Short mmCIF file of C-alpha atoms and ligand atoms in Angstrom, two decimals:
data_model
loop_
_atom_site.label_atom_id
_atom_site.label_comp_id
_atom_site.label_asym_id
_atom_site.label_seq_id
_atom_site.Cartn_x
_atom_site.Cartn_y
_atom_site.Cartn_z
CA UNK U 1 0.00 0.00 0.00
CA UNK U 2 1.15 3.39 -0.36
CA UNK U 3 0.23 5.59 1.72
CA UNK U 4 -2.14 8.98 0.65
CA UNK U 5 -0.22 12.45 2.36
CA UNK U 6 -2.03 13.86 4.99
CA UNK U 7 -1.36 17.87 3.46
CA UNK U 8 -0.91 19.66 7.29
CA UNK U 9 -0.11 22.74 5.18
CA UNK U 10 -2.92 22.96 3.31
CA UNK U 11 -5.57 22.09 5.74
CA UNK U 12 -4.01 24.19 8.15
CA UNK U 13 -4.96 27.49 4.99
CA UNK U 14 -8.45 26.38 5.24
CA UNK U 15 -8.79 26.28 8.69
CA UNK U 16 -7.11 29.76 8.59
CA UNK U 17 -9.67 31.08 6.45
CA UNK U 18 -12.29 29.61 8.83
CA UNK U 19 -11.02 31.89 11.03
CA UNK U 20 -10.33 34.60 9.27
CA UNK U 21 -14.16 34.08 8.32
CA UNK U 22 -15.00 34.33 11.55
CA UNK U 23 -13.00 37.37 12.93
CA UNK U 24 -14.38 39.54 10.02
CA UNK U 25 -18.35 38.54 11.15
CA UNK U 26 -17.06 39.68 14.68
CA UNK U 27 -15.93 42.61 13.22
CA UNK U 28 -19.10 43.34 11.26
CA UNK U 29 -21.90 42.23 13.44
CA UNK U 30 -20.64 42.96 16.78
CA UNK U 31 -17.90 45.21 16.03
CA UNK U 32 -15.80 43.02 17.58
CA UNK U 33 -11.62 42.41 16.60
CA UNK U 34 -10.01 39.46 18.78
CA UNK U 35 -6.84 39.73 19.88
CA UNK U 36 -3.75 37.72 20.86
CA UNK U 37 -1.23 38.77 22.98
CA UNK U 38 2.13 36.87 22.65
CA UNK U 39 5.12 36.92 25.45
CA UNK U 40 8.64 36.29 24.72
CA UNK U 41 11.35 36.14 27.34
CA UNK U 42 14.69 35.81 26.55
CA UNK U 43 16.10 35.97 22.96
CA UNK U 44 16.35 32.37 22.14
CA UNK U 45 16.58 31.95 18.28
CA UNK U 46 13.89 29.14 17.79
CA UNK U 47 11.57 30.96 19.91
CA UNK U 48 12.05 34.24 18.38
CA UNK U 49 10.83 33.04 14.91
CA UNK U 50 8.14 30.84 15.90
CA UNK U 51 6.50 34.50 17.84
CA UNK U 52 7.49 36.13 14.35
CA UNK U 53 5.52 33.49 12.30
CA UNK U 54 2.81 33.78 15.18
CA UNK U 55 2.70 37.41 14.47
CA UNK U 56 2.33 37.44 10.99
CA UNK U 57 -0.51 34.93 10.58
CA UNK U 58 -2.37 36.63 13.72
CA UNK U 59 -3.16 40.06 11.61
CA UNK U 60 -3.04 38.23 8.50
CA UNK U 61 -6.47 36.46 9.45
CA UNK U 62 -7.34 39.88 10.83
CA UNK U 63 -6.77 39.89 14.39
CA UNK U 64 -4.87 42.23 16.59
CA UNK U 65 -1.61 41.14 17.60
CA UNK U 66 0.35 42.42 20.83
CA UNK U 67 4.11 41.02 21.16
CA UNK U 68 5.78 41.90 24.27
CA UNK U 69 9.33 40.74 24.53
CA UNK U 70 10.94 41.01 27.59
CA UNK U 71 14.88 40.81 29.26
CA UNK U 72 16.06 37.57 29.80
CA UNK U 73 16.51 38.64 33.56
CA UNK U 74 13.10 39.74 33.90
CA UNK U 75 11.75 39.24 37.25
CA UNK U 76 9.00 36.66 38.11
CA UNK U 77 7.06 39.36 39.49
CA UNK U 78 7.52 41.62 36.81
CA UNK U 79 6.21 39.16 34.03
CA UNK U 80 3.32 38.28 36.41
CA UNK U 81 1.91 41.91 36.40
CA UNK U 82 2.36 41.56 32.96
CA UNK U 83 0.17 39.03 32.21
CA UNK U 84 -2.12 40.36 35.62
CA UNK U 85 -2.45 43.59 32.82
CA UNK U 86 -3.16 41.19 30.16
CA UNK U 87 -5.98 38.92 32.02
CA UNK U 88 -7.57 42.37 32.65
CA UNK U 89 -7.50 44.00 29.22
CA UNK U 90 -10.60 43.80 27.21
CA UNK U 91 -8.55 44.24 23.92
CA UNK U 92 -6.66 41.17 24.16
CA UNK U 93 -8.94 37.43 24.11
CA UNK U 94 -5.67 35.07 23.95
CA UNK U 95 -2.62 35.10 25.79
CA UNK U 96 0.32 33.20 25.30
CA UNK U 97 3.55 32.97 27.05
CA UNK U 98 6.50 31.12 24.94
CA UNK U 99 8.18 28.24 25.91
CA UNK U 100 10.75 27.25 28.05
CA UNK U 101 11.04 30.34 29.89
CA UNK U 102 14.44 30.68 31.48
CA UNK U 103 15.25 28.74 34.23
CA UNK U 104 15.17 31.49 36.75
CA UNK U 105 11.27 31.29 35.80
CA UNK U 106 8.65 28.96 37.41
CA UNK U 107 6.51 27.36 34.39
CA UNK U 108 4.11 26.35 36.34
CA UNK U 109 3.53 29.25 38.24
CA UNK U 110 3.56 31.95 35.22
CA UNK U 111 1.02 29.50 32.80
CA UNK U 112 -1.60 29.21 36.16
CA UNK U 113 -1.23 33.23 36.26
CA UNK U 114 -3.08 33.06 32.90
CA UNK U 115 -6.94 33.41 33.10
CA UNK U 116 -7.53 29.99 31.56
CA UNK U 117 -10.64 31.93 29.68
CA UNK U 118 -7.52 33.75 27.63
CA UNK U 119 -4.99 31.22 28.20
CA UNK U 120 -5.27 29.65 23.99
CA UNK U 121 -2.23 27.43 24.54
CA UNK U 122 -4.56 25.23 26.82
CA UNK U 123 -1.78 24.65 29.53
CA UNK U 124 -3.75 25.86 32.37
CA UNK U 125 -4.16 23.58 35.33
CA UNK U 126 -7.98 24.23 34.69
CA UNK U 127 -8.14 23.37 31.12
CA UNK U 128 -5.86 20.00 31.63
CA UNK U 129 -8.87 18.87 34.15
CA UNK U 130 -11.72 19.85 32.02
CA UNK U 131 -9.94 18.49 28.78
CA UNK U 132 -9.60 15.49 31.33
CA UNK U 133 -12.96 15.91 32.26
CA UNK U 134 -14.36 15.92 28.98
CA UNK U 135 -15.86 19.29 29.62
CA UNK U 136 -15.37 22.47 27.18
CA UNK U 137 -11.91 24.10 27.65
CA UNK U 138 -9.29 25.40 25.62
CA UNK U 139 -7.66 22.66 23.71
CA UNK U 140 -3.74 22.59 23.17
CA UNK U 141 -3.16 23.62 19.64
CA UNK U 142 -0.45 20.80 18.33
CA UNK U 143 -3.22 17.73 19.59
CA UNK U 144 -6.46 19.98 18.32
CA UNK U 145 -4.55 20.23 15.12
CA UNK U 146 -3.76 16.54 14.71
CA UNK U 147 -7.25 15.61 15.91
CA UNK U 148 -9.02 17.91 13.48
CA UNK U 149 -6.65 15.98 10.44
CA UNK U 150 -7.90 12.63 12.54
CA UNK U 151 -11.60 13.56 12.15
CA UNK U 152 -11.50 15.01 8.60
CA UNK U 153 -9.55 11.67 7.09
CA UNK U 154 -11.81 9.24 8.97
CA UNK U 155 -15.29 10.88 9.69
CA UNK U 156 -15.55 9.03 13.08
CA UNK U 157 -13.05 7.10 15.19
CA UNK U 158 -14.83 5.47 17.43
CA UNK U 159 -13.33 2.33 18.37
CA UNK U 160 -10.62 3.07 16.51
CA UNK U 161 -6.97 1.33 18.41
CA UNK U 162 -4.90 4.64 18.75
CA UNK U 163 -1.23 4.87 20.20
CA UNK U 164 -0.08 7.69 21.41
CA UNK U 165 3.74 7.50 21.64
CA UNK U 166 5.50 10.10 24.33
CA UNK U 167 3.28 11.48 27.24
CA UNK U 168 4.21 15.00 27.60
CA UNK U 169 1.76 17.69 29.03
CA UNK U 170 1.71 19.74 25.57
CA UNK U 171 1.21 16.59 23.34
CA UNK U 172 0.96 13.17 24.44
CA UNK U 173 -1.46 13.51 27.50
CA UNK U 174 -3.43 15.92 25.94
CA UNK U 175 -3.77 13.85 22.60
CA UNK U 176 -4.74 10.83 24.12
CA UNK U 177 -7.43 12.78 26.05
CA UNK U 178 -8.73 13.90 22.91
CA UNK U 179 -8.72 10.23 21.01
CA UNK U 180 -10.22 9.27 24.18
CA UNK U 181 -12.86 11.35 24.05
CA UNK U 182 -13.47 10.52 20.14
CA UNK U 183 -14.07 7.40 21.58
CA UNK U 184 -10.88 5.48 20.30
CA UNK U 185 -9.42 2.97 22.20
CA UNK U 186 -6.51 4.56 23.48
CA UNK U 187 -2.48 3.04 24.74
CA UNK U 188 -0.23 5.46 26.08
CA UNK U 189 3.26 5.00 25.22
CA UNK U 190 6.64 6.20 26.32
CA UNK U 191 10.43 5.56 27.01
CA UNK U 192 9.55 2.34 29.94
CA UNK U 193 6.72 0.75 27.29
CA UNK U 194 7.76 -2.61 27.01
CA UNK U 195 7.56 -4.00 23.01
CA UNK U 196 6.92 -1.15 21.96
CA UNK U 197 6.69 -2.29 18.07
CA UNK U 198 3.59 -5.10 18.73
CA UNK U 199 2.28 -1.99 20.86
CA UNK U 200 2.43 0.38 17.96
CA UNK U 201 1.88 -2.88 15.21
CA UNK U 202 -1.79 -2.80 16.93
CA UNK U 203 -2.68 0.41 15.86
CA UNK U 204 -5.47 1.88 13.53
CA UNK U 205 -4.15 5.78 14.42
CA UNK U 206 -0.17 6.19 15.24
CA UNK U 207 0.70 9.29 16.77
CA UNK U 208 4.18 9.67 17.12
CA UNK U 209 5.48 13.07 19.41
CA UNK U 210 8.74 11.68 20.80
CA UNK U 211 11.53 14.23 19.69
CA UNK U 212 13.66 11.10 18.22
CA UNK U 213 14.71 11.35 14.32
CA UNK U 214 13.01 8.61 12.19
CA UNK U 215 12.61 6.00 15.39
CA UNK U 216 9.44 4.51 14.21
CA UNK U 217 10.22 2.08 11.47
CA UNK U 218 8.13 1.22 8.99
CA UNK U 219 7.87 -2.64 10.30
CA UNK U 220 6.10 -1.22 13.13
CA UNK U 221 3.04 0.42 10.98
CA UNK U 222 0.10 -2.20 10.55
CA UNK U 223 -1.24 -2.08 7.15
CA UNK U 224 -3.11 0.76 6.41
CA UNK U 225 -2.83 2.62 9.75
CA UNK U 226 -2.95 6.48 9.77
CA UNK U 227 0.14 8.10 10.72
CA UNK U 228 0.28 11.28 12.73
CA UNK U 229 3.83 12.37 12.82
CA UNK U 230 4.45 15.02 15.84
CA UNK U 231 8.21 15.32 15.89
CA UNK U 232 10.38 17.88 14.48
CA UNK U 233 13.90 16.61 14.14
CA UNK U 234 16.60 18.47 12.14
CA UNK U 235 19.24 16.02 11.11
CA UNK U 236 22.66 16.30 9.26
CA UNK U 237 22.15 16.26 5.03
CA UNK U 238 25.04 16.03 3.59
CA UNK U 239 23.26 14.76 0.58
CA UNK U 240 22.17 18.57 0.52
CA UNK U 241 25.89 19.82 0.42
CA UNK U 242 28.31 20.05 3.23
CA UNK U 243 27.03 21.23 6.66
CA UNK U 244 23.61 20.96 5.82
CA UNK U 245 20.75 20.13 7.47
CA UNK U 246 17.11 18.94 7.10
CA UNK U 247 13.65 18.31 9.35
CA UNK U 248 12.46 14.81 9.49
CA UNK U 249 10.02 13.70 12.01
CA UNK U 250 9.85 10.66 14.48
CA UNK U 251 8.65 8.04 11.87
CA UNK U 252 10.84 6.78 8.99
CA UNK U 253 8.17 8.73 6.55
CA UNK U 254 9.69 6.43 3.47
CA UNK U 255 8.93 3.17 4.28
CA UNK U 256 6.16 3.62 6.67
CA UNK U 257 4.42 5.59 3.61
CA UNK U 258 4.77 1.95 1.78
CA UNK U 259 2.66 0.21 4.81
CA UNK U 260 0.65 3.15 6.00
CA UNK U 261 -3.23 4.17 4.51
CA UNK U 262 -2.72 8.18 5.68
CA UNK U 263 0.62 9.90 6.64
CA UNK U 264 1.63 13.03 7.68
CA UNK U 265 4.59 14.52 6.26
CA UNK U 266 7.18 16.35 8.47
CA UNK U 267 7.49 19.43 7.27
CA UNK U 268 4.06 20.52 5.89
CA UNK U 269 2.00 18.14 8.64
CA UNK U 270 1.37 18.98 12.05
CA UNK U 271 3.60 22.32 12.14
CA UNK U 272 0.98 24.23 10.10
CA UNK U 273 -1.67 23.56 12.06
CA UNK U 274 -0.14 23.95 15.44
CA UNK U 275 0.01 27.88 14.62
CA UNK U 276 -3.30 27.69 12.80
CA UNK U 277 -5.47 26.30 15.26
CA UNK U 278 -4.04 29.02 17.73
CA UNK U 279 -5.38 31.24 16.08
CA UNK U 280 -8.67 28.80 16.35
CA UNK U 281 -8.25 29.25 19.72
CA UNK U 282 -8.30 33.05 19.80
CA UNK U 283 -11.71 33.67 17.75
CA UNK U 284 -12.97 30.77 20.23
CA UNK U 285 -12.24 32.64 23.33
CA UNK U 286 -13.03 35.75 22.04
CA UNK U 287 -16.74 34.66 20.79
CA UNK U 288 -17.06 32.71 24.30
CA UNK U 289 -16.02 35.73 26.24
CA UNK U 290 -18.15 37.94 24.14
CA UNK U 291 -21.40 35.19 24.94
CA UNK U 292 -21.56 34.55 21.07
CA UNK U 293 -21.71 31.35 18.85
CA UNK U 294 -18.68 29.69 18.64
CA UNK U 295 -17.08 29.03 14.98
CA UNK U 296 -18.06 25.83 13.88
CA UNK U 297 -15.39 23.23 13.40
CA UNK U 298 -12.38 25.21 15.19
CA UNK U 299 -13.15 23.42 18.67
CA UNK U 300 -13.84 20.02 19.94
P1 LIG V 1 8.99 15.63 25.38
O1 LIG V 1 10.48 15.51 25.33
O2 LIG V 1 8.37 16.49 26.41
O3 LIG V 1 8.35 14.17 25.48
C1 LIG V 1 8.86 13.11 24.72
C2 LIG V 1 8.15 11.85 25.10
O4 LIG V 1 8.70 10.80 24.31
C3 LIG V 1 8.29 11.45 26.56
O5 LIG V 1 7.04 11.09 27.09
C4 LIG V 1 9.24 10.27 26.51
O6 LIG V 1 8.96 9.27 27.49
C5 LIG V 1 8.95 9.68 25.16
N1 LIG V 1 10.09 8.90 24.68
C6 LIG V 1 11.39 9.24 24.67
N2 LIG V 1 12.12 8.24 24.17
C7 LIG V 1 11.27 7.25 23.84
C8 LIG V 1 11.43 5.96 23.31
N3 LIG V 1 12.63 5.48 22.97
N4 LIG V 1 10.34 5.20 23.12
C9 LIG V 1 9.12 5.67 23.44
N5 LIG V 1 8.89 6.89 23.97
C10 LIG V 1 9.97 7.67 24.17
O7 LIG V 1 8.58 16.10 23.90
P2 LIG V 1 7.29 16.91 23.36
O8 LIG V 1 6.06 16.13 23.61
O9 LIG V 1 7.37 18.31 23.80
O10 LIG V 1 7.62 16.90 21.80
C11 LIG V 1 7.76 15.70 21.08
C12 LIG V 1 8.19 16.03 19.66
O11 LIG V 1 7.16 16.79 19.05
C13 LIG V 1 9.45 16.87 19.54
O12 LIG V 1 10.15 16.49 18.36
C14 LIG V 1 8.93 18.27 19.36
O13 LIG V 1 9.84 19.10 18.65
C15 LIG V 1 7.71 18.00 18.55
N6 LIG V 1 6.68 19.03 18.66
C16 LIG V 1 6.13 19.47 17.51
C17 LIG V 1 5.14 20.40 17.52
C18 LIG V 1 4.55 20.84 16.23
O14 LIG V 1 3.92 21.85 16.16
N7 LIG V 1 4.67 20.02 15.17
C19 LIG V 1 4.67 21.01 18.77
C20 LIG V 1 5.24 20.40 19.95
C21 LIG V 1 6.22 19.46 19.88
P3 LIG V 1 9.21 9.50 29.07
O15 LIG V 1 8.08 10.33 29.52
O16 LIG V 1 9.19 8.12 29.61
O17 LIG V 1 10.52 10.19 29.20
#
């Protein structure tokens, strides 16, 4: 079998425009514009073009966009009033504060600062427990992403077998809860999981967020699975010419695409729609804080 490409890139335009949709009825009924306010401390290089890209696509679907980038030493108190000012400013619907802070930070503390009404990343303590719950919250936007590809390849999945390999707070627990509440049958998989190839061999839906280049083979991949492929791995390509480099994700896309039914391709799968359904997120909270109708499709 060869596998058909789950296109992350181009579903994640479409659900763009959903949104885009969305924010300009705001705008015209209501006269309503949401907005997202992103927070950047420190000046680490990754981070600093991933707020960029956030930017961009924020006012390019229409929205208003507030970047505040703070010192590296900035105090734990200081970025707390920040974000105090943030929960109480009517202008701004999302908030988002960019990971890892440094290390003179408390995670924990800072994302739990966020009113979890704003808080679009879904990493609020009460989000995880009514995600857990199966109650409405905001979603984390890498799982909501892969779920929405999930539901638009299959229709349903109830009772489909799903294994979700690494069990991290912004992907694997998250994603599971989701499948879970899609009704699949869900296993939970990580670094201890014992045979880990029969585990994944028994799987309808593979999602793979692990941070390990290529370590899903395509012997592992029952026929005609579908493939979600989290990971974002650069590796060396010399192939490319000396010192260079490419992305590849945590499953061997070549030969699992010769076993698999559906496959996501690493780049151009999950990435897009990781920033996409933030801004999914945004027009949510905003119509939910405004007491209007939610956009169809941009939620669970
Ligand atoms: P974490 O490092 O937080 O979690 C990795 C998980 O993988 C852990 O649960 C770990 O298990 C598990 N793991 C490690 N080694 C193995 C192994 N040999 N076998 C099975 N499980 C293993 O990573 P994240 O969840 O933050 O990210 C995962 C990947 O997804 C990364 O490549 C990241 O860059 C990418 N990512 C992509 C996004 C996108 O938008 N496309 C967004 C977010 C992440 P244990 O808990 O036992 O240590």
């Amino acid at each position: 079998m060869t596998a058909s490409i789950i296109d992350g890139k181009a579903f994640a335009a479409t659900v763009r425009e959903k949104v885009a949709v969305h924010v300009a009825r705001l705008k015209a009924d209501h006269d309503i514009q949401p907005g997202l306010a992103v927070v950047l401390v420190g000046e680490d290089p990754a981070s600093q073009v991933y707020v960029r890209s956030k930017g961009k696509m924020t006012t390019e679907v229409g929205m208003n966009s507030y970047e505040h980038k703070l010192d590296v030493d900035t105090s734990e108190a200081d970025l707390l009033a920040l974000i105090t000012q943030l929960n109480n400013d009517p202008a701004v619907h999302g908030i988002l504060v960019q990971l890892p802070l440094p290390d003179h930070l408390n995670e924990d503390l800072v994302i739990n600062s966020i009113d979890p009404a704003k808080d679009v990343d879904g990493f609020h303590i009460s989000n995880v427990g009514l995600l857990a719950t199966g109650q409405k919250s905001m979603v984390p936007c890498t799982p909501l992403g892969c779920l929405m590809m999930l539901r638009n390849h299959h229709g349903s999945l109830s009772g489909l077998n799903a294994v979700v390999i690494g069990r991290s707070n912004i992907v694997g627990k998250p994603m599971a809860a989701l499948l879970l509440g899609d009704s699949c049958t869900v296993t939970i998989a990580h670094s201890r999981t014992k045979a880990l190839p029969d585990v994944v061999k028994r799987a309808d839906i593979v999602v793979a967020a692990v941070g390990r280049a290529e370590m899903v083979p395509g012997d592992w991949i029952k026929d005609g699975a579908t493939v979600i492929d989290v990971g974002i791995n650069r590796i060396d390509a010399p192939e490319r010419g000396e010192g260079k480099t490419r992305l590849v994700g945590d499953v061997d896309f070549a030969a699992a695409s010769q076993v698999a039914g559906a496959i996501t391709p690493v780049p151009g799968g999950v990435g897009p729609m990781t920033i996409a359904c933030l801004l999914a997120n945004t027009v949510t909270a905003c119509s939910r804080a405004n007491g209007l109708v939610e956009p169809e499709g941009l939620t669970v």
